[in-house]
PDB file of C-alpha atoms in Angstrom:
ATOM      1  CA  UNK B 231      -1.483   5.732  -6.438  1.00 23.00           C
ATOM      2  CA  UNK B 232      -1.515   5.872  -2.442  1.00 27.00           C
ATOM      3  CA  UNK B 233      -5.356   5.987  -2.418  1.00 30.00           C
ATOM      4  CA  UNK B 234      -5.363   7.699   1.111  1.00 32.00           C
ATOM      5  CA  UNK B 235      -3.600  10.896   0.130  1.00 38.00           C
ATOM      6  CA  UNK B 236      -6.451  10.676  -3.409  1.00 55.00           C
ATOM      7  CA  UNK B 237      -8.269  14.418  -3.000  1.00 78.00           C
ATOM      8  CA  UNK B 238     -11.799  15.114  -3.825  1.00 85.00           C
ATOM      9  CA  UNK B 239     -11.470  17.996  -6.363  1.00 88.00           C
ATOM     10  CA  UNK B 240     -14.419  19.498  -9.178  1.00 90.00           C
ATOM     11  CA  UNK B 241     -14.018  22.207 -11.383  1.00 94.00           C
ATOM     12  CA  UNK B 242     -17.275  24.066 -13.030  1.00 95.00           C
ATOM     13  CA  UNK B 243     -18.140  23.804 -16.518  1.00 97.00           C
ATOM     14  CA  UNK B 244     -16.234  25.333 -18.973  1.00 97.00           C
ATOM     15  CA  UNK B 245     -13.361  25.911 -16.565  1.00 97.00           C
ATOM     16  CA  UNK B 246     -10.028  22.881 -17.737  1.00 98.00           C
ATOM     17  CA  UNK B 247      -7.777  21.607 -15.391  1.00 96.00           C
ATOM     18  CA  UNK B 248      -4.017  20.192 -16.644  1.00 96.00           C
ATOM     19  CA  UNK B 249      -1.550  18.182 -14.791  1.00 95.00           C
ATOM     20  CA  UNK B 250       1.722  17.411 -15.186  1.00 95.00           C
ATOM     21  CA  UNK B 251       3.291  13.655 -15.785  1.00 93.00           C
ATOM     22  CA  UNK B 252       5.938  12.058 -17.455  1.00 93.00           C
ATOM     23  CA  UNK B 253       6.062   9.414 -19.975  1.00 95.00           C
ATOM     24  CA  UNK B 254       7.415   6.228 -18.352  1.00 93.00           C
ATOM     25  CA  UNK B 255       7.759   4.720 -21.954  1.00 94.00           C
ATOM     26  CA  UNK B 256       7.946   5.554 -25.600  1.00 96.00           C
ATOM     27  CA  UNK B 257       4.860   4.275 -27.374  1.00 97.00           C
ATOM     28  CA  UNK B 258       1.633   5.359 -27.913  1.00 97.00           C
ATOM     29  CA  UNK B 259      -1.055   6.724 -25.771  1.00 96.00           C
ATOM     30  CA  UNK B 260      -4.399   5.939 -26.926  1.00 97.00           C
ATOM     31  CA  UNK B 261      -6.979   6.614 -23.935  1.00 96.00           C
ATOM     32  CA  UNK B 262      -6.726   8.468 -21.219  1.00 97.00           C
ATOM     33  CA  UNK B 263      -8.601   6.726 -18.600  1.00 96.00           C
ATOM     34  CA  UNK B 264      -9.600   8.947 -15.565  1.00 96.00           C
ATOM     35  CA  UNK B 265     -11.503   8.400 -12.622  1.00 95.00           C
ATOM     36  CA  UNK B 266     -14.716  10.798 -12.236  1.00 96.00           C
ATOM     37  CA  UNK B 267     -15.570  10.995  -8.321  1.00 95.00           C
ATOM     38  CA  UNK B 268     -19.454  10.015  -7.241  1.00 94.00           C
ATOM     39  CA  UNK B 269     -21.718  13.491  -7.842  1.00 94.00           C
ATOM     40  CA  UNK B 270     -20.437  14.404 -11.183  1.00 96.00           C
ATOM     41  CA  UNK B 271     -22.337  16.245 -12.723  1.00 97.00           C
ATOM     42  CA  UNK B 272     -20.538  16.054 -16.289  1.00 97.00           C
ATOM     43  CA  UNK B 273     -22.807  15.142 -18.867  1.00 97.00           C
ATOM     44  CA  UNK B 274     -19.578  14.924 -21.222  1.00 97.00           C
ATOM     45  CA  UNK B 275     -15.685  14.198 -20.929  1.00 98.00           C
ATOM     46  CA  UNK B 276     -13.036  16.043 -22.716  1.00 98.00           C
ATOM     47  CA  UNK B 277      -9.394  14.853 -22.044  1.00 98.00           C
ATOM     48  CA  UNK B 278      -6.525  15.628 -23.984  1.00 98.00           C
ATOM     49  CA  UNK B 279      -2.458  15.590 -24.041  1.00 98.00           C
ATOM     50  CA  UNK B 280      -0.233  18.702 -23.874  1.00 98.00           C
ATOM     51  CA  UNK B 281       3.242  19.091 -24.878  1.00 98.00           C
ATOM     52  CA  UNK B 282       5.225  20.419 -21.592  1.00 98.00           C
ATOM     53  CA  UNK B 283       6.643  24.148 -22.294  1.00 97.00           C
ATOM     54  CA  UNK B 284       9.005  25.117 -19.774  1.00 96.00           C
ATOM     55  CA  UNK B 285       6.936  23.391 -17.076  1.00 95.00           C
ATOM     56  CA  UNK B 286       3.432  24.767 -18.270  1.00 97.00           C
ATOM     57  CA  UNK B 287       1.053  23.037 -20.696  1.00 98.00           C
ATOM     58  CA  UNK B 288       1.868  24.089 -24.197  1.00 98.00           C
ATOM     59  CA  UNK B 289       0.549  22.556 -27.475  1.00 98.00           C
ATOM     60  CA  UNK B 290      -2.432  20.018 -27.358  1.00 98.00           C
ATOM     61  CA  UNK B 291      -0.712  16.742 -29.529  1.00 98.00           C
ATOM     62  CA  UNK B 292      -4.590  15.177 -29.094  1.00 98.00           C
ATOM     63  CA  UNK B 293      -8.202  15.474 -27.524  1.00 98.00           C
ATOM     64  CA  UNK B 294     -10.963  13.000 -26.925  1.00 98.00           C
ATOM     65  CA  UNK B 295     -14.687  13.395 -25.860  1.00 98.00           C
ATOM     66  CA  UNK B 296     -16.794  10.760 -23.495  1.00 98.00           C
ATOM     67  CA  UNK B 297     -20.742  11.158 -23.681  1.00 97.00           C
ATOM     68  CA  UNK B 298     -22.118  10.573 -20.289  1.00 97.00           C
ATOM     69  CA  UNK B 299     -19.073   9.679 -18.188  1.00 98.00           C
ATOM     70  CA  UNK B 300     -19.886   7.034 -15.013  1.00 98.00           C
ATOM     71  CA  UNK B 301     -19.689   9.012 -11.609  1.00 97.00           C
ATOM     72  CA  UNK B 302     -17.804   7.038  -9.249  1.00 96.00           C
ATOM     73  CA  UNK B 303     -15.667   4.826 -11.698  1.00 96.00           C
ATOM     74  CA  UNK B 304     -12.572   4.860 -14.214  1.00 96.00           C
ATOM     75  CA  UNK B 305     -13.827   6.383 -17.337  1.00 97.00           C
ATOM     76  CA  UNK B 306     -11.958   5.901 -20.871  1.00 97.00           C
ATOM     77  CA  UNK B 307     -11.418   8.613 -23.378  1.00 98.00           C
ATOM     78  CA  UNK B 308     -10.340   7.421 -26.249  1.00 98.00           C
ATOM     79  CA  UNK B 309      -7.480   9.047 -28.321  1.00 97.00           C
ATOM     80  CA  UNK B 310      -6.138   8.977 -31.804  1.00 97.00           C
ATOM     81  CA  UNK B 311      -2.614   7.429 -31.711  1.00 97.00           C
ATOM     82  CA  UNK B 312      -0.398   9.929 -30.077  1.00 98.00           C
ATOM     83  CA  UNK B 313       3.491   9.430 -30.168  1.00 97.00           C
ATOM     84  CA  UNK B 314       5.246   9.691 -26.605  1.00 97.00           C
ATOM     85  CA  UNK B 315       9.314   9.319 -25.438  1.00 97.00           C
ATOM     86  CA  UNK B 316      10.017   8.339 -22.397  1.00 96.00           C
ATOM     87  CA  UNK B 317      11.179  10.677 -19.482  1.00 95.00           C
ATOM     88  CA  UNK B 318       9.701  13.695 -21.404  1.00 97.00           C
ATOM     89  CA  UNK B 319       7.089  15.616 -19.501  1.00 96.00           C
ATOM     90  CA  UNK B 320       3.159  15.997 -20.796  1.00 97.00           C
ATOM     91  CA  UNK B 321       0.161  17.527 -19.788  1.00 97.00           C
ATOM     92  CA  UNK B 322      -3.486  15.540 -19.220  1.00 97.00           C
ATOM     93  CA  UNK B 323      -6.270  18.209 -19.258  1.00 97.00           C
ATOM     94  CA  UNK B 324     -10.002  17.216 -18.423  1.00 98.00           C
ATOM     95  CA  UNK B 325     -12.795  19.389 -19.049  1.00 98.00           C
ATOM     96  CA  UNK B 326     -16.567  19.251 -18.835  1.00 98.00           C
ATOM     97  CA  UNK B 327     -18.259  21.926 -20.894  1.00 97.00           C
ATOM     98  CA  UNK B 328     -21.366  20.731 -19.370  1.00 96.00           C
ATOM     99  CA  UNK B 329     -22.000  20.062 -15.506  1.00 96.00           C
ATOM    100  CA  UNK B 330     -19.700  20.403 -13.083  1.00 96.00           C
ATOM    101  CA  UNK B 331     -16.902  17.854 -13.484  1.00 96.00           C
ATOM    102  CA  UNK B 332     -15.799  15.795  -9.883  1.00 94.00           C
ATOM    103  CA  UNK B 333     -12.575  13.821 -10.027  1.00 94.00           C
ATOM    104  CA  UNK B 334      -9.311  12.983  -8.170  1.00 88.00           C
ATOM    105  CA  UNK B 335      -5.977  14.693  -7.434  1.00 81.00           C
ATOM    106  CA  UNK B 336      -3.645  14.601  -5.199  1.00 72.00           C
ATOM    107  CA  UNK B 337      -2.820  10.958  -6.292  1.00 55.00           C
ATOM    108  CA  UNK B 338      -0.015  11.000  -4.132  1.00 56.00           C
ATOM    109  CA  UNK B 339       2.017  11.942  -1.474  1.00 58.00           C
ATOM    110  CA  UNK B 340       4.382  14.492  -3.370  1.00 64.00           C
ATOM    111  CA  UNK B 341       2.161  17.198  -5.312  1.00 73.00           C
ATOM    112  CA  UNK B 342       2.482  17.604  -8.763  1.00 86.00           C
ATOM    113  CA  UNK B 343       2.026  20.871 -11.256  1.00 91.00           C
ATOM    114  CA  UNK B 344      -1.251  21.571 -12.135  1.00 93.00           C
ATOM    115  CA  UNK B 345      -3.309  24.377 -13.369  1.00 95.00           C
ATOM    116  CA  UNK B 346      -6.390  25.775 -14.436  1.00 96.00           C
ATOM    117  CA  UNK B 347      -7.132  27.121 -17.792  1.00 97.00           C
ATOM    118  CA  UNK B 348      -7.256  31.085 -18.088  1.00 97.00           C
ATOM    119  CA  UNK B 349     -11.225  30.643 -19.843  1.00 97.00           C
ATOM    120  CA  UNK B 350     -13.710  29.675 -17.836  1.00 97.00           C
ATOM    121  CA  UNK B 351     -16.368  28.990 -21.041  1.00 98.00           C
ATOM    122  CA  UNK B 352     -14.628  26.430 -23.044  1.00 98.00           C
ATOM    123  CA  UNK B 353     -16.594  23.921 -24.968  1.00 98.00           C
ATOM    124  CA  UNK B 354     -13.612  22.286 -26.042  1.00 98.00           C
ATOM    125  CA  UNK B 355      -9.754  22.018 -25.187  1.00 98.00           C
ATOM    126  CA  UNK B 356      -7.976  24.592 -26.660  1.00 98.00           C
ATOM    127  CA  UNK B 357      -5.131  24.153 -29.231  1.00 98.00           C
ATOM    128  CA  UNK B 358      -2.544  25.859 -26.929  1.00 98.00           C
ATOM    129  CA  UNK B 359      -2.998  26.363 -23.554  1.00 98.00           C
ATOM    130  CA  UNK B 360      -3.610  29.877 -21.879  1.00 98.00           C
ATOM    131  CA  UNK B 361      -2.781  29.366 -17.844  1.00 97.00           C
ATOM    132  CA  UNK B 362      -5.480  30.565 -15.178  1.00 96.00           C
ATOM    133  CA  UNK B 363      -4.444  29.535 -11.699  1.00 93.00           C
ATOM    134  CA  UNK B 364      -1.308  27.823 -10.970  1.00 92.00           C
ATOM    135  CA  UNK B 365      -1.038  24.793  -8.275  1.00 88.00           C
ATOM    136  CA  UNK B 366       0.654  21.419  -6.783  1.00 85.00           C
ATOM    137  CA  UNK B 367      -2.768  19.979  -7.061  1.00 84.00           C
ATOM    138  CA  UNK B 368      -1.315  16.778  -9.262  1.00 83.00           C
ATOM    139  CA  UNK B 369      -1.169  14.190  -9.783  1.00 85.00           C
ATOM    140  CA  UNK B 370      -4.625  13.221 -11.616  1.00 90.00           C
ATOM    141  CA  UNK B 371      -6.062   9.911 -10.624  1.00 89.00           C
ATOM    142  CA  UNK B 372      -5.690   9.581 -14.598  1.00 92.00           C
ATOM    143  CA  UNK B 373      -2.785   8.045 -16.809  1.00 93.00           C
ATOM    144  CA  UNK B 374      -2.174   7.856 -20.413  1.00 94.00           C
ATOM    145  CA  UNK B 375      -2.431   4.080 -21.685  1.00 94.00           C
ATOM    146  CA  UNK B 376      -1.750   2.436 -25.109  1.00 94.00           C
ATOM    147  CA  UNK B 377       1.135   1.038 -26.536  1.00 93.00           C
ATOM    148  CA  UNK B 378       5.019   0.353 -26.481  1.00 88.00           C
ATOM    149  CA  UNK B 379       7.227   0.683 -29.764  1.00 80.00           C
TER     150      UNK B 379
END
């Protein structure tokens, strides 16, 4: 990550945000650590992986949920074992269906796809995604960790 090009960014409650990244092995993601900017007001953490559908979120493969997230630090969410290949193209959404959630994009100095999610009262991360507002907004300062096969 090129930390000075890192963008302050928050999204309300209720409303998800989903950016796009590629595998960079074939293993297993099991946590999604992401880091949730100082002034959060997230009392929870939901994070989860999307399959890529023609370059939009698609399918969620797995969702976690964090009780009282850390403002100004990496924050975990774990995952149940989730299969990923190498090259292929998935989707980390965050949401906070309570308190405004503050985090990082712009992780770099080439935007990335991201988008919003079309509902702006989710509790929880849908099962397929339904797109609100398309933009280059990505990369997260969040990455899928676990394993290698």
């Amino acid at each position: 990550w090129v930390a000075a090009a890192l963008g302050r960014m928050a999204e309300p409650q209720g409303r998800a945000a989903a950016f796009q990244t590629p595998a960079t092995i074939t293993g297993y993601i099991t946590h999604l650590p992401v880091y949730v900017d100082a002034g959060s007001a997230a009392t929870s953490l939901i994070a989860g992986l999307y399959t890529d559908t023609n370059g939009r979120p698609g399918s969620r493969l797995a969702r976690g949920t964090l009780s009282a997230p850390k403002p100004g630090s990496w924050n975990a969410v774990l995952l149940p074992a989730t299969a990923v290949t190498a090259g292929t193209r998935y989707w980390i959404a965050i949401l906070s269906p309570s308190g405004q959630l503050r985090f990082r994009g712009r992780a770099g100095s080439v935007a990335q796809p991201s988008e919003t999610s079309q509902s702006t009262s989710l509790t929880g991360l849908p099962s397929t995604w339904a797109t609100g507002t398309v933009s280059g907004n990505g990369p997260l300062s969040g990455y899928g960790a676990g394993y290698g096969r």
